[in-house]
PDB file of C-alpha atoms in Angstrom:
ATOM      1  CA  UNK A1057     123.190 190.933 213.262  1.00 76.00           C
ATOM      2  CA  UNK A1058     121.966 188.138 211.403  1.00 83.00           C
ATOM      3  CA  UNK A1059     118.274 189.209 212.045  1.00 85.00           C
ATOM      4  CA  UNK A1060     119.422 192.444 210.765  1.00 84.00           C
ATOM      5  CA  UNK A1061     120.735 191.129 207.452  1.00 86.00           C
ATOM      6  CA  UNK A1062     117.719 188.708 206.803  1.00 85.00           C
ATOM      7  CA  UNK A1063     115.190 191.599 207.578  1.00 87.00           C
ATOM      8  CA  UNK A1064     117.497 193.902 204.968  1.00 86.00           C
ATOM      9  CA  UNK A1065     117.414 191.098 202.537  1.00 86.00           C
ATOM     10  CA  UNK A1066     113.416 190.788 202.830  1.00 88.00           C
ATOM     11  CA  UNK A1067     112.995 194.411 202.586  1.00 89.00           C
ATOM     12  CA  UNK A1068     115.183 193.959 199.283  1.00 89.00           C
ATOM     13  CA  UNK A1069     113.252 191.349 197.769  1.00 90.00           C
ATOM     14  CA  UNK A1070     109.654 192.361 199.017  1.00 90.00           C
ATOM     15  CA  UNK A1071     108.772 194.818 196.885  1.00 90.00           C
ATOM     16  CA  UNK A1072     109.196 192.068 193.792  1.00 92.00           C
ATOM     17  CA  UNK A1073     107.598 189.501 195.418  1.00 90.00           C
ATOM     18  CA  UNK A1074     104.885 191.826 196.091  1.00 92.00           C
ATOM     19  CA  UNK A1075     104.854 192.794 192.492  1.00 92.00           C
ATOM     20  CA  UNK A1076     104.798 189.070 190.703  1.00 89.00           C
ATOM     21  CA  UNK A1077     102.142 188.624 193.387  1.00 89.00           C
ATOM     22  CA  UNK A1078      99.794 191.303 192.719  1.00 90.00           C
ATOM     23  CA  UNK A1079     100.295 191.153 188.903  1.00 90.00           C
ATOM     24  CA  UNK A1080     101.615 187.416 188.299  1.00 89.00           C
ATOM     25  CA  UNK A1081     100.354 184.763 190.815  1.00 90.00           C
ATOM     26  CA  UNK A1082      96.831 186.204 191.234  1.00 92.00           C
ATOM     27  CA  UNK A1083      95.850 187.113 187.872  1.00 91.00           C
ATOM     28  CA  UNK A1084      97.200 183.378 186.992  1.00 90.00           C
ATOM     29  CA  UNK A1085      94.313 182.043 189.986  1.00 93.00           C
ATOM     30  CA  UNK A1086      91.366 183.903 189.176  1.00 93.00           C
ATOM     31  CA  UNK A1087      91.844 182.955 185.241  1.00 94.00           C
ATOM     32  CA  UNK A1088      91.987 179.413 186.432  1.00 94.00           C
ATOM     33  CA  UNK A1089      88.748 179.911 188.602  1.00 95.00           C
ATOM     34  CA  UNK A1090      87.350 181.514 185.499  1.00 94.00           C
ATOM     35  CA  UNK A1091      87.836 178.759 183.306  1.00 95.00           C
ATOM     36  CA  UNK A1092      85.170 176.875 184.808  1.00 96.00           C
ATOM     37  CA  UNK A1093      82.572 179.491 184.693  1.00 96.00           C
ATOM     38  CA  UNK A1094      80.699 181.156 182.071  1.00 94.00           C
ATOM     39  CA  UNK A1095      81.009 185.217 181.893  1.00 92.00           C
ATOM     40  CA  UNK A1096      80.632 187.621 179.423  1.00 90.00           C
ATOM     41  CA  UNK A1097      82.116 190.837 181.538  1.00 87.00           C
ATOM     42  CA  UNK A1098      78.472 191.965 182.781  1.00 88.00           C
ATOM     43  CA  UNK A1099      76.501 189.421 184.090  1.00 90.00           C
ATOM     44  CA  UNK A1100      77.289 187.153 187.117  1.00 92.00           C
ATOM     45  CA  UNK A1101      79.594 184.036 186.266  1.00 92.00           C
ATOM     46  CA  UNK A1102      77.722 181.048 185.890  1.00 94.00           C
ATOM     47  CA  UNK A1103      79.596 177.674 186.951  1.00 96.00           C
ATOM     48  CA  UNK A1104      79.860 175.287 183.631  1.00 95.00           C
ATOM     49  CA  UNK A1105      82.573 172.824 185.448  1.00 93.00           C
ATOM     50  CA  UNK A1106      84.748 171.111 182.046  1.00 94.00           C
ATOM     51  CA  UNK A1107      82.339 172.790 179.960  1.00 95.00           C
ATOM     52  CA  UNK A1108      84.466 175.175 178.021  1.00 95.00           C
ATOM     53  CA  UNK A1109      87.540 172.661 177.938  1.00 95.00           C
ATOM     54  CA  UNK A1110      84.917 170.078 176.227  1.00 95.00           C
ATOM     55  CA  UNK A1111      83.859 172.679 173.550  1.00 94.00           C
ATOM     56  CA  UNK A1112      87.193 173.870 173.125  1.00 93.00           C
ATOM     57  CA  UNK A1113      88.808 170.453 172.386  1.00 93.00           C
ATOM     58  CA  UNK A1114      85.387 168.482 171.033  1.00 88.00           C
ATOM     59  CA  UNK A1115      83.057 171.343 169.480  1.00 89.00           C
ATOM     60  CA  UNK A1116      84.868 174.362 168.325  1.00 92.00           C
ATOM     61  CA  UNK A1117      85.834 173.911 164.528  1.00 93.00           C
ATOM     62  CA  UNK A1118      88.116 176.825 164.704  1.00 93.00           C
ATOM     63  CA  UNK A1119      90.678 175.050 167.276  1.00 95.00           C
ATOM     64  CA  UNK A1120      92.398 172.475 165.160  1.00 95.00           C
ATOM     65  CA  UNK A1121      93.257 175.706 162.669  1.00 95.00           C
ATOM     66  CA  UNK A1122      94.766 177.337 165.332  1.00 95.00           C
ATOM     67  CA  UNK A1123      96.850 174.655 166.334  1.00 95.00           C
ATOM     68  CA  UNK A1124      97.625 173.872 162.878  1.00 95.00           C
ATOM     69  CA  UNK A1125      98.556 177.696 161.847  1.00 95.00           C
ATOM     70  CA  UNK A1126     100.167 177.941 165.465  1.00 95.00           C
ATOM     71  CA  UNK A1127     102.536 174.917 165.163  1.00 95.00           C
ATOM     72  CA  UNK A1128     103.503 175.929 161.830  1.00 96.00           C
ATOM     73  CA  UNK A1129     103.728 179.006 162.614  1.00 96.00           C
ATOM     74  CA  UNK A1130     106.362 177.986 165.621  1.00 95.00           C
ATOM     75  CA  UNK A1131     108.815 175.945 163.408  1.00 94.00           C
ATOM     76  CA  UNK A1132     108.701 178.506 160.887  1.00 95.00           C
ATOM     77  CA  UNK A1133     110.180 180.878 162.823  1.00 95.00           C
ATOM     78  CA  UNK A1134     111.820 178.727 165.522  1.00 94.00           C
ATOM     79  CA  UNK A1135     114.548 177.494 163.067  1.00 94.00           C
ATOM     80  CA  UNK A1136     115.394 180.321 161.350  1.00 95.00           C
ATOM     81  CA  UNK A1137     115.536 182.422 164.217  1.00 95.00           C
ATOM     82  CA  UNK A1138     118.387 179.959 166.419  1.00 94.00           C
ATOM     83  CA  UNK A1139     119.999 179.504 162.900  1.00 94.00           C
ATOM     84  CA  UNK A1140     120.215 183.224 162.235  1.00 94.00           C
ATOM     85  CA  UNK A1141     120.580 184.387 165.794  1.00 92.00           C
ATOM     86  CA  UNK A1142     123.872 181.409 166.106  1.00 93.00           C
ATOM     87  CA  UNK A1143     125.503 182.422 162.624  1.00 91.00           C
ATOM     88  CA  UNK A1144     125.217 186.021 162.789  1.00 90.00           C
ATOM     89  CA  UNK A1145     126.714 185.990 166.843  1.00 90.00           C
ATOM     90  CA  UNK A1146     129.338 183.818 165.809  1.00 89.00           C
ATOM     91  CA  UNK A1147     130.201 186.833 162.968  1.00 87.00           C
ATOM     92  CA  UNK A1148     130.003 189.236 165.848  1.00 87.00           C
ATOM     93  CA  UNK A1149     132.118 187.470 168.111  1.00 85.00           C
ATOM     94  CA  UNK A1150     135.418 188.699 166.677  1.00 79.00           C
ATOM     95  CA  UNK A1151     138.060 191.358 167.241  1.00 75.00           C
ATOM     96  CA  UNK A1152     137.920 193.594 164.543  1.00 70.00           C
ATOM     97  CA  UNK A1153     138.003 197.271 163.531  1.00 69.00           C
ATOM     98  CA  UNK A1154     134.082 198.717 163.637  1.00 69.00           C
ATOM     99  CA  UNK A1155     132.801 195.607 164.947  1.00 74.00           C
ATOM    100  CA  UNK A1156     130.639 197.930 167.582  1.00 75.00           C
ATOM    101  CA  UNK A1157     129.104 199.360 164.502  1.00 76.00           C
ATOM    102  CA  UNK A1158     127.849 196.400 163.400  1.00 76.00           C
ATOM    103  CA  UNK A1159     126.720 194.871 166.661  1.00 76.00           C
ATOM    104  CA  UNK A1160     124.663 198.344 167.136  1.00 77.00           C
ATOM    105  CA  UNK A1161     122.387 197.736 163.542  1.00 79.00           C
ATOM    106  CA  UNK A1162     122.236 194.078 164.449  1.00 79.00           C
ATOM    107  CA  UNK A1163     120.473 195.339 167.572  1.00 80.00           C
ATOM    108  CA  UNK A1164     118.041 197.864 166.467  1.00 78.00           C
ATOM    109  CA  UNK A1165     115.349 195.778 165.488  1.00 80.00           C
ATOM    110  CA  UNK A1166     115.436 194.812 169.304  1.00 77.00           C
ATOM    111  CA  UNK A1167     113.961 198.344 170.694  1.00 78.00           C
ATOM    112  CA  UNK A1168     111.856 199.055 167.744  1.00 79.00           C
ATOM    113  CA  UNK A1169     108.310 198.937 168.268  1.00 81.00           C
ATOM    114  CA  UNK A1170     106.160 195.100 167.681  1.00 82.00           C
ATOM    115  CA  UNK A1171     103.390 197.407 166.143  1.00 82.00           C
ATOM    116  CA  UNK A1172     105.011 199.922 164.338  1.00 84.00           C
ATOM    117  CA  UNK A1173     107.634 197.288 163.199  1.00 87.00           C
ATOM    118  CA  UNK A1174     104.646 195.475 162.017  1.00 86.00           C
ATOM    119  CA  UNK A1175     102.845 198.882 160.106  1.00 85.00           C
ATOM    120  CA  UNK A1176     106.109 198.979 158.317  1.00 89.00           C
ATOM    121  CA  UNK A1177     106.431 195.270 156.785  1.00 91.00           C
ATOM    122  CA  UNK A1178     102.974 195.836 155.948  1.00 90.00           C
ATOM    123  CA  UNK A1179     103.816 198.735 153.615  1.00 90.00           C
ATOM    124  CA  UNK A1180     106.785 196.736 152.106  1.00 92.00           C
ATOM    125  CA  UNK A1181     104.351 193.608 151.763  1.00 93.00           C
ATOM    126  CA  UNK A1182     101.633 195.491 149.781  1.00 89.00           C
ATOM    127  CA  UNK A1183     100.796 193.411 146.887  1.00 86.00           C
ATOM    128  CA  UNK A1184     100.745 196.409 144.051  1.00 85.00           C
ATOM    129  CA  UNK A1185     103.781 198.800 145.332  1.00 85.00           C
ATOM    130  CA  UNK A1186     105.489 197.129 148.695  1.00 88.00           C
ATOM    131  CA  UNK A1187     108.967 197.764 148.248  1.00 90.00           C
ATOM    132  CA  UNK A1188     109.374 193.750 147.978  1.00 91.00           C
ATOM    133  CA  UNK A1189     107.015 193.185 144.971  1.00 91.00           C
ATOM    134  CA  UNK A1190     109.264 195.765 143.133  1.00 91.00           C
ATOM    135  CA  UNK A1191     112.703 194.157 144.472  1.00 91.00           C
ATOM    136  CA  UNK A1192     111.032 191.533 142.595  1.00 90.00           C
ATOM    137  CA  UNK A1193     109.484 193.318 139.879  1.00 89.00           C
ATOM    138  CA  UNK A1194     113.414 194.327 138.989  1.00 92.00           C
ATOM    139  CA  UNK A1195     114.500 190.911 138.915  1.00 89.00           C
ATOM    140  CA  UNK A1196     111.658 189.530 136.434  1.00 89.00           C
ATOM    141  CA  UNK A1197     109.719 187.895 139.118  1.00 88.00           C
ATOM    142  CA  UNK A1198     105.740 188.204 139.416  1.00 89.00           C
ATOM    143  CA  UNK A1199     104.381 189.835 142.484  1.00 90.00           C
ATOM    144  CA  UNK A1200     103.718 187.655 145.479  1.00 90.00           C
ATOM    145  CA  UNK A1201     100.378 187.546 146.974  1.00 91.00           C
ATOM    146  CA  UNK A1202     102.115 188.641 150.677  1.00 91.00           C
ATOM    147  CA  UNK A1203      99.355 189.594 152.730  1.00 90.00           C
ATOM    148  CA  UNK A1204      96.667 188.366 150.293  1.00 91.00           C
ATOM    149  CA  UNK A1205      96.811 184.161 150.437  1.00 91.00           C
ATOM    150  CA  UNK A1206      96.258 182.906 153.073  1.00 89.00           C
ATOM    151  CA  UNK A1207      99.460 180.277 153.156  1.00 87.00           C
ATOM    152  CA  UNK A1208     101.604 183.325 152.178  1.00 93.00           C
ATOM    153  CA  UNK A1209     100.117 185.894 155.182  1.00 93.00           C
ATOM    154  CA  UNK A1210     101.709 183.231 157.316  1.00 93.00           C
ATOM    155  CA  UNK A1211     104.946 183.144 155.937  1.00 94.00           C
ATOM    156  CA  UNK A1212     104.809 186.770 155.755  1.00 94.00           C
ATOM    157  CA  UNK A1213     103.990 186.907 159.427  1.00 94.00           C
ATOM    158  CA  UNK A1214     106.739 184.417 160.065  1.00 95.00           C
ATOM    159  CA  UNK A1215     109.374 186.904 158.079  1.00 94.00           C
ATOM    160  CA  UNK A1216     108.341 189.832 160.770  1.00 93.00           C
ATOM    161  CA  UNK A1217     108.589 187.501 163.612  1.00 93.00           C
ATOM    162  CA  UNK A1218     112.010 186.568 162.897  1.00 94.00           C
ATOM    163  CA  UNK A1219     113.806 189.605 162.081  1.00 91.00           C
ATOM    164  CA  UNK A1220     112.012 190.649 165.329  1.00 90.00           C
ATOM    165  CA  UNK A1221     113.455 187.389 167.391  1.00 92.00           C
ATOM    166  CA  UNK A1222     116.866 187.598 165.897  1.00 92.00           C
ATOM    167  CA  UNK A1223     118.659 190.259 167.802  1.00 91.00           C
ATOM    168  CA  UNK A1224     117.426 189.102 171.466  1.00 91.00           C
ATOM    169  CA  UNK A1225     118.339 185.422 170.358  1.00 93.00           C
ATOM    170  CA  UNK A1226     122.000 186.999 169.253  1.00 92.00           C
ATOM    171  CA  UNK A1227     122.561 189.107 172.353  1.00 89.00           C
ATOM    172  CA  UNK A1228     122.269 185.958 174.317  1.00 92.00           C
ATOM    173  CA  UNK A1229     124.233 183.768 172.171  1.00 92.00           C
ATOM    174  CA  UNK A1230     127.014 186.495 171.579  1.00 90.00           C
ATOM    175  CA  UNK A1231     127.564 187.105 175.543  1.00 88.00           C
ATOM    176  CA  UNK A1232     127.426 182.989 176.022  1.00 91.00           C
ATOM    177  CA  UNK A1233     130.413 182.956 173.140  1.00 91.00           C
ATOM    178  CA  UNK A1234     132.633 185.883 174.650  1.00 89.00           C
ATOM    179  CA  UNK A1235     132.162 183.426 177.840  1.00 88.00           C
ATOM    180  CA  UNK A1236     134.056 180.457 176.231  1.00 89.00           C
ATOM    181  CA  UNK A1237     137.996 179.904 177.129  1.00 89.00           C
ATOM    182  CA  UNK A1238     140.225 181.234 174.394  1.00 87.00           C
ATOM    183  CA  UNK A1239     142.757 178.446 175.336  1.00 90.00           C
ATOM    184  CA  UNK A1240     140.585 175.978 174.298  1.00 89.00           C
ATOM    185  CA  UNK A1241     140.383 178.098 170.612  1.00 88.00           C
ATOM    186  CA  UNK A1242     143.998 178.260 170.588  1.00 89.00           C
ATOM    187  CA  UNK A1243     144.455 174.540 171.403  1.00 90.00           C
ATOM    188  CA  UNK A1244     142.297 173.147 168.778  1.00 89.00           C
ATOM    189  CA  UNK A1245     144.211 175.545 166.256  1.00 89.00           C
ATOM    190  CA  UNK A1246     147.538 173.998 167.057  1.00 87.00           C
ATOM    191  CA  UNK A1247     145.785 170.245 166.653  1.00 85.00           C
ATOM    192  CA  UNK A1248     144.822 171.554 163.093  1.00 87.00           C
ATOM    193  CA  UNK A1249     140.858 171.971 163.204  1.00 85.00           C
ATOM    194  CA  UNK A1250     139.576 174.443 161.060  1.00 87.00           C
ATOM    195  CA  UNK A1251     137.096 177.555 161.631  1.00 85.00           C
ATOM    196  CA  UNK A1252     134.196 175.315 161.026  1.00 87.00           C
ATOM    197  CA  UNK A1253     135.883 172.350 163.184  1.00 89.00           C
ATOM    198  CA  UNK A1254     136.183 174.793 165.894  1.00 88.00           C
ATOM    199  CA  UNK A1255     132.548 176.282 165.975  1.00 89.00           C
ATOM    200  CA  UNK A1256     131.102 172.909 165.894  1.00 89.00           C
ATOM    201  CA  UNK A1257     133.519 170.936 168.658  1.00 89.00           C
ATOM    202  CA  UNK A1258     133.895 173.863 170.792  1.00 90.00           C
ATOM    203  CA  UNK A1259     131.706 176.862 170.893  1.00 90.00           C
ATOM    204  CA  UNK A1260     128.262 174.885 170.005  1.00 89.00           C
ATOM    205  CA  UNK A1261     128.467 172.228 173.006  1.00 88.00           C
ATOM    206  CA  UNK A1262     130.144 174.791 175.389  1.00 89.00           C
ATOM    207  CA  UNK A1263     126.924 177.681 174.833  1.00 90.00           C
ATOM    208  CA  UNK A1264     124.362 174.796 174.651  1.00 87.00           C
ATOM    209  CA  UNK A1265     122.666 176.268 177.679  1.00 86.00           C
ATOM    210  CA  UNK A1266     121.882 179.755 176.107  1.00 89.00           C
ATOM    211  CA  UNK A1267     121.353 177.608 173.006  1.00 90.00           C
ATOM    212  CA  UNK A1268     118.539 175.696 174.832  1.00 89.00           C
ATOM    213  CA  UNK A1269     117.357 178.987 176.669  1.00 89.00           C
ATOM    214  CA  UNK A1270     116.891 180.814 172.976  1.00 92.00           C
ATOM    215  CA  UNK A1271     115.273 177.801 171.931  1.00 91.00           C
ATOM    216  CA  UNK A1272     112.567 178.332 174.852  1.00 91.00           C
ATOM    217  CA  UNK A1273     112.212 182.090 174.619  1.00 92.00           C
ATOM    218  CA  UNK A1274     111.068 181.528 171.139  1.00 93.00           C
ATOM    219  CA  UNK A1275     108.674 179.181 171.202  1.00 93.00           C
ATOM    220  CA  UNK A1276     106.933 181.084 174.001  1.00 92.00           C
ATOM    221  CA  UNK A1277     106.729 183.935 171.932  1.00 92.00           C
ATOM    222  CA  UNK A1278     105.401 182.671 168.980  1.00 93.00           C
ATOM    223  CA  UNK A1279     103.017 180.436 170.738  1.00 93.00           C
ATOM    224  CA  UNK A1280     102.022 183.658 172.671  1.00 91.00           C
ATOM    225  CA  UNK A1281     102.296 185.856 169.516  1.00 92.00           C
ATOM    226  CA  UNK A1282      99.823 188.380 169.164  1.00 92.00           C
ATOM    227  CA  UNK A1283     100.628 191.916 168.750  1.00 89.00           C
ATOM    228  CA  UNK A1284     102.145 191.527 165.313  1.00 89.00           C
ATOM    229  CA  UNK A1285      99.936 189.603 164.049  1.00 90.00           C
ATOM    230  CA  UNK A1286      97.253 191.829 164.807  1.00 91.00           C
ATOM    231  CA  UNK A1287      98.966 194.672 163.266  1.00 88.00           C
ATOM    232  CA  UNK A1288     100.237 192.714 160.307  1.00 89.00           C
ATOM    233  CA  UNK A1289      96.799 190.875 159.239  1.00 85.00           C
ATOM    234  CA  UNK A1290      94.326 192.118 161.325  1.00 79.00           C
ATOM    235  CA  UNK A1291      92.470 191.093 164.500  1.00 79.00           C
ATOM    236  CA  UNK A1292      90.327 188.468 162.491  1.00 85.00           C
ATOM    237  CA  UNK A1293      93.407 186.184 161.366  1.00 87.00           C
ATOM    238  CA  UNK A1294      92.670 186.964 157.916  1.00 82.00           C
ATOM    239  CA  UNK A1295      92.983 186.285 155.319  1.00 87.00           C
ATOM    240  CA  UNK A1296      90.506 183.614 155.526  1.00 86.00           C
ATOM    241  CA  UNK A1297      92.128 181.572 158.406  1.00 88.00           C
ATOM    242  CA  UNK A1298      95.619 181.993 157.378  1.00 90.00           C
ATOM    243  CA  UNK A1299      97.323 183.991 160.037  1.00 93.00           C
ATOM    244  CA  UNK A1300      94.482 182.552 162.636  1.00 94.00           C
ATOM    245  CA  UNK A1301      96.757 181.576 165.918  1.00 95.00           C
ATOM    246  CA  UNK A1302      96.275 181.208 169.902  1.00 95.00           C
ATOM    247  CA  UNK A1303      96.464 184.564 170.628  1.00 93.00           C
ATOM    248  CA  UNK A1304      94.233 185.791 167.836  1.00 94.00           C
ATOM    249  CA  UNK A1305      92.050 183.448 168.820  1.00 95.00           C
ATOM    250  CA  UNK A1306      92.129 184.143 173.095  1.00 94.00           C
ATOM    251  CA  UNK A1307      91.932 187.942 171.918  1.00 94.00           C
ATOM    252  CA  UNK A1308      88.557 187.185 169.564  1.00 93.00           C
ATOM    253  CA  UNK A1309      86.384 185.330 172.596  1.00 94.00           C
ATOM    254  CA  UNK A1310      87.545 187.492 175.471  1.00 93.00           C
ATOM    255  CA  UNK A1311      87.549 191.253 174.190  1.00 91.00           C
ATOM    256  CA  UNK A1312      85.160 190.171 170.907  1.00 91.00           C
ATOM    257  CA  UNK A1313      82.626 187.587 171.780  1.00 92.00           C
ATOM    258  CA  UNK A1314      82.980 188.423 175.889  1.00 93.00           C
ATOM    259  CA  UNK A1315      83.598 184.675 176.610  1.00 94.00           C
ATOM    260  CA  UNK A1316      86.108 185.107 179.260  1.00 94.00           C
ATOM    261  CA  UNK A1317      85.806 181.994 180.493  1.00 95.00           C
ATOM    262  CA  UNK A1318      86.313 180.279 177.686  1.00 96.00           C
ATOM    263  CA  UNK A1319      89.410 182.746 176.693  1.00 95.00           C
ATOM    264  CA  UNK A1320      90.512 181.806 180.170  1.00 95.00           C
ATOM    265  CA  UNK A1321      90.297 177.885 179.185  1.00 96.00           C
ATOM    266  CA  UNK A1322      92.039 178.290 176.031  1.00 95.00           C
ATOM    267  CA  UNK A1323      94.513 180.435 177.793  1.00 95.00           C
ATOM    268  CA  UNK A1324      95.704 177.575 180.103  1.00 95.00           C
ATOM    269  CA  UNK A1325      95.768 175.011 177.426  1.00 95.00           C
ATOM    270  CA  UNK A1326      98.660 177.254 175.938  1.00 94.00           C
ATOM    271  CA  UNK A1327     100.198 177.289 179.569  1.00 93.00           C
ATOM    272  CA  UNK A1328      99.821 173.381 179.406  1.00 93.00           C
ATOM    273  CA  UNK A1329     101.429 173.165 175.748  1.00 91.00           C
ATOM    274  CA  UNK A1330     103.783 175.865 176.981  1.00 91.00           C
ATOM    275  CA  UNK A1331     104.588 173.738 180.158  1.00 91.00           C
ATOM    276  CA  UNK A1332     105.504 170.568 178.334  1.00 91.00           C
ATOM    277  CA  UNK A1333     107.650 172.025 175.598  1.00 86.00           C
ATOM    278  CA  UNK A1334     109.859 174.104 178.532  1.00 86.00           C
ATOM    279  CA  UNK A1335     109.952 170.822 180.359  1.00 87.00           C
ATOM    280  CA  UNK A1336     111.178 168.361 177.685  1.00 84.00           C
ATOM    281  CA  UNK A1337     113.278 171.126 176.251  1.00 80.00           C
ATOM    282  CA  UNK A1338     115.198 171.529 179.614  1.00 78.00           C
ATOM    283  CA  UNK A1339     115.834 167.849 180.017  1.00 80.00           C
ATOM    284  CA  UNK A1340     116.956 167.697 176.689  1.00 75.00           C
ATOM    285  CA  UNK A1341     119.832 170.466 177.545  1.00 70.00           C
ATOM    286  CA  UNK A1342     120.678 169.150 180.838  1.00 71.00           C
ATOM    287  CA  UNK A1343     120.874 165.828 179.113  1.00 66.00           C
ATOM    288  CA  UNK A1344     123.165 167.175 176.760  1.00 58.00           C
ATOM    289  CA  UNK A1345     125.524 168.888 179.336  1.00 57.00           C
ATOM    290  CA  UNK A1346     125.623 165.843 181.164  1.00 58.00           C
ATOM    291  CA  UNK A1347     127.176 164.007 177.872  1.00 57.00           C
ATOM    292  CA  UNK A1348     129.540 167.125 177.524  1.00 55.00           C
TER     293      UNK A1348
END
């Protein structure tokens, strides 16, 4: 019976393994072979050793930008994402009439489309007639550049980003909340704390583990980010070097310049920055849940 259940359970589970196998595990391998080698898709790789981790971090000028851009990039839609994400799930997270409405609209941006998402801020951003230059135009303020400086384009990239990130980040958040004890609510209500008191003593330390995961999830993405980007500014991280990040950068010298090994090196670097973050963000939560 037992060999029964553990052969049931295998069948269960095997087709998944097979599947992060096939399309997880062994594409992650052969991109770490590649980084050692020199290919450009048609001719036979050619072993360069550290080679393209040498140029990457000593030779290529165009590196430190994307870091720079990428970083920035990161914290500029990191915070207001948890913010956002925490405040508007803490409005949804009530008992009142039509509150399913709302939790539907908050959610739409969730199954819309990166690209087309992206086609569509890109009308609104247009410097001459985007629907925000005349928001502004109404108000007495001159147009903003959007899409046109270069320290702007990354803002406006940032702006898609989040009200892209904020409905996963408040699905999460909202379930974690509807999780926490009413009695504790109640308790702190009799002992006088207010709303504010309550949010901050209670709900914050007791969700600090979907907190943390949010917290993650972004980062990945925006280190990772690459599909709006390339819809929003271009596959070139224009303008000038404004909206130039990682994944611009791994799409340029692997489809573009055919340097997969190179793409491939550059590639795990972001697995390596990736790695870290994950890491010292996880010890940081379990840290924290350990205090609690």
């Amino acid at each position: 019976m037992a060999w029964r259940r553990e052969r049931a359970g295998w069948g269960f589970v095997g087709p998944n393994l097979a599947a992060v196998a096939v399309f997880l595990l062994i594409p992650l391998g052969v991109s770490l072979y590649l980084s050692f080698f020199s290919w450009d898709l048609f001719s036979p790789p050619r072993f360069v050793g550290l080679e393209n981790y040498r140029r990457l971090f000593g030779v290529d000028p165009l590196f430190p930008i994307a870091a720079r851009n990428t970083i920035l990039f990161t914290v500029l839609t990191l915070v207001p994402t948890v913010a956002i994400g925490l405040g508007v799930a803490a409005l949804l997270n009530r008992k009142l009439a039509g509150i399913g409405f709302f939790r539907t609209v908050v959610f739409l941006p969730l199954v819309a489309s990166t690209v087309a998402m992206a086609v569509v801020w890109r009308f609104m951003f247009n410097t001459d007639d985007g629907l925000l230059n005349l928001g502004l135009g109404w108000l007495g303020i001159d147009p903003v550049p959007w899409l046109i400086d270069p320290n702007w384009a990354l803002v406006s990239l940032s702006v898609v980003t989040v009200w892209k990130s904020v409905p996963f980040a408040t699905v999460i958040l909202l379930a974690a909340m509807q999780g926490v004890p009413q009695q504790l609510y109640e308790a702190a209500r009799i002992d006088g704390a207010g709303p504010w008191r309550r949010f901050r003593s209670i709900t914050v330390p007791l969700i600090r583990g979907p907190l943390s995961f949010v917290f993650v999830i972004t980062v990945i993405n925006s280190v990772q980010a690459f599909d709006q980007a390339y819809a929003l500014t271009g596959g070139d991280g224009g303008p000038e070097t404004g909206t130039y990040l990682f994944g611009i950068m791994l799409f340029q010298h692997a489809f573009g310049f055919y340097e997969v090994g190179y793409a491939s090196a550059l590639a795990w670097v972001m697995f390596a920055i990736l790695f870290v973050l994950t890491l010292l963000q996880l010890r940081f939560a379990r840290r924290g849940t350990e205090e609690i």
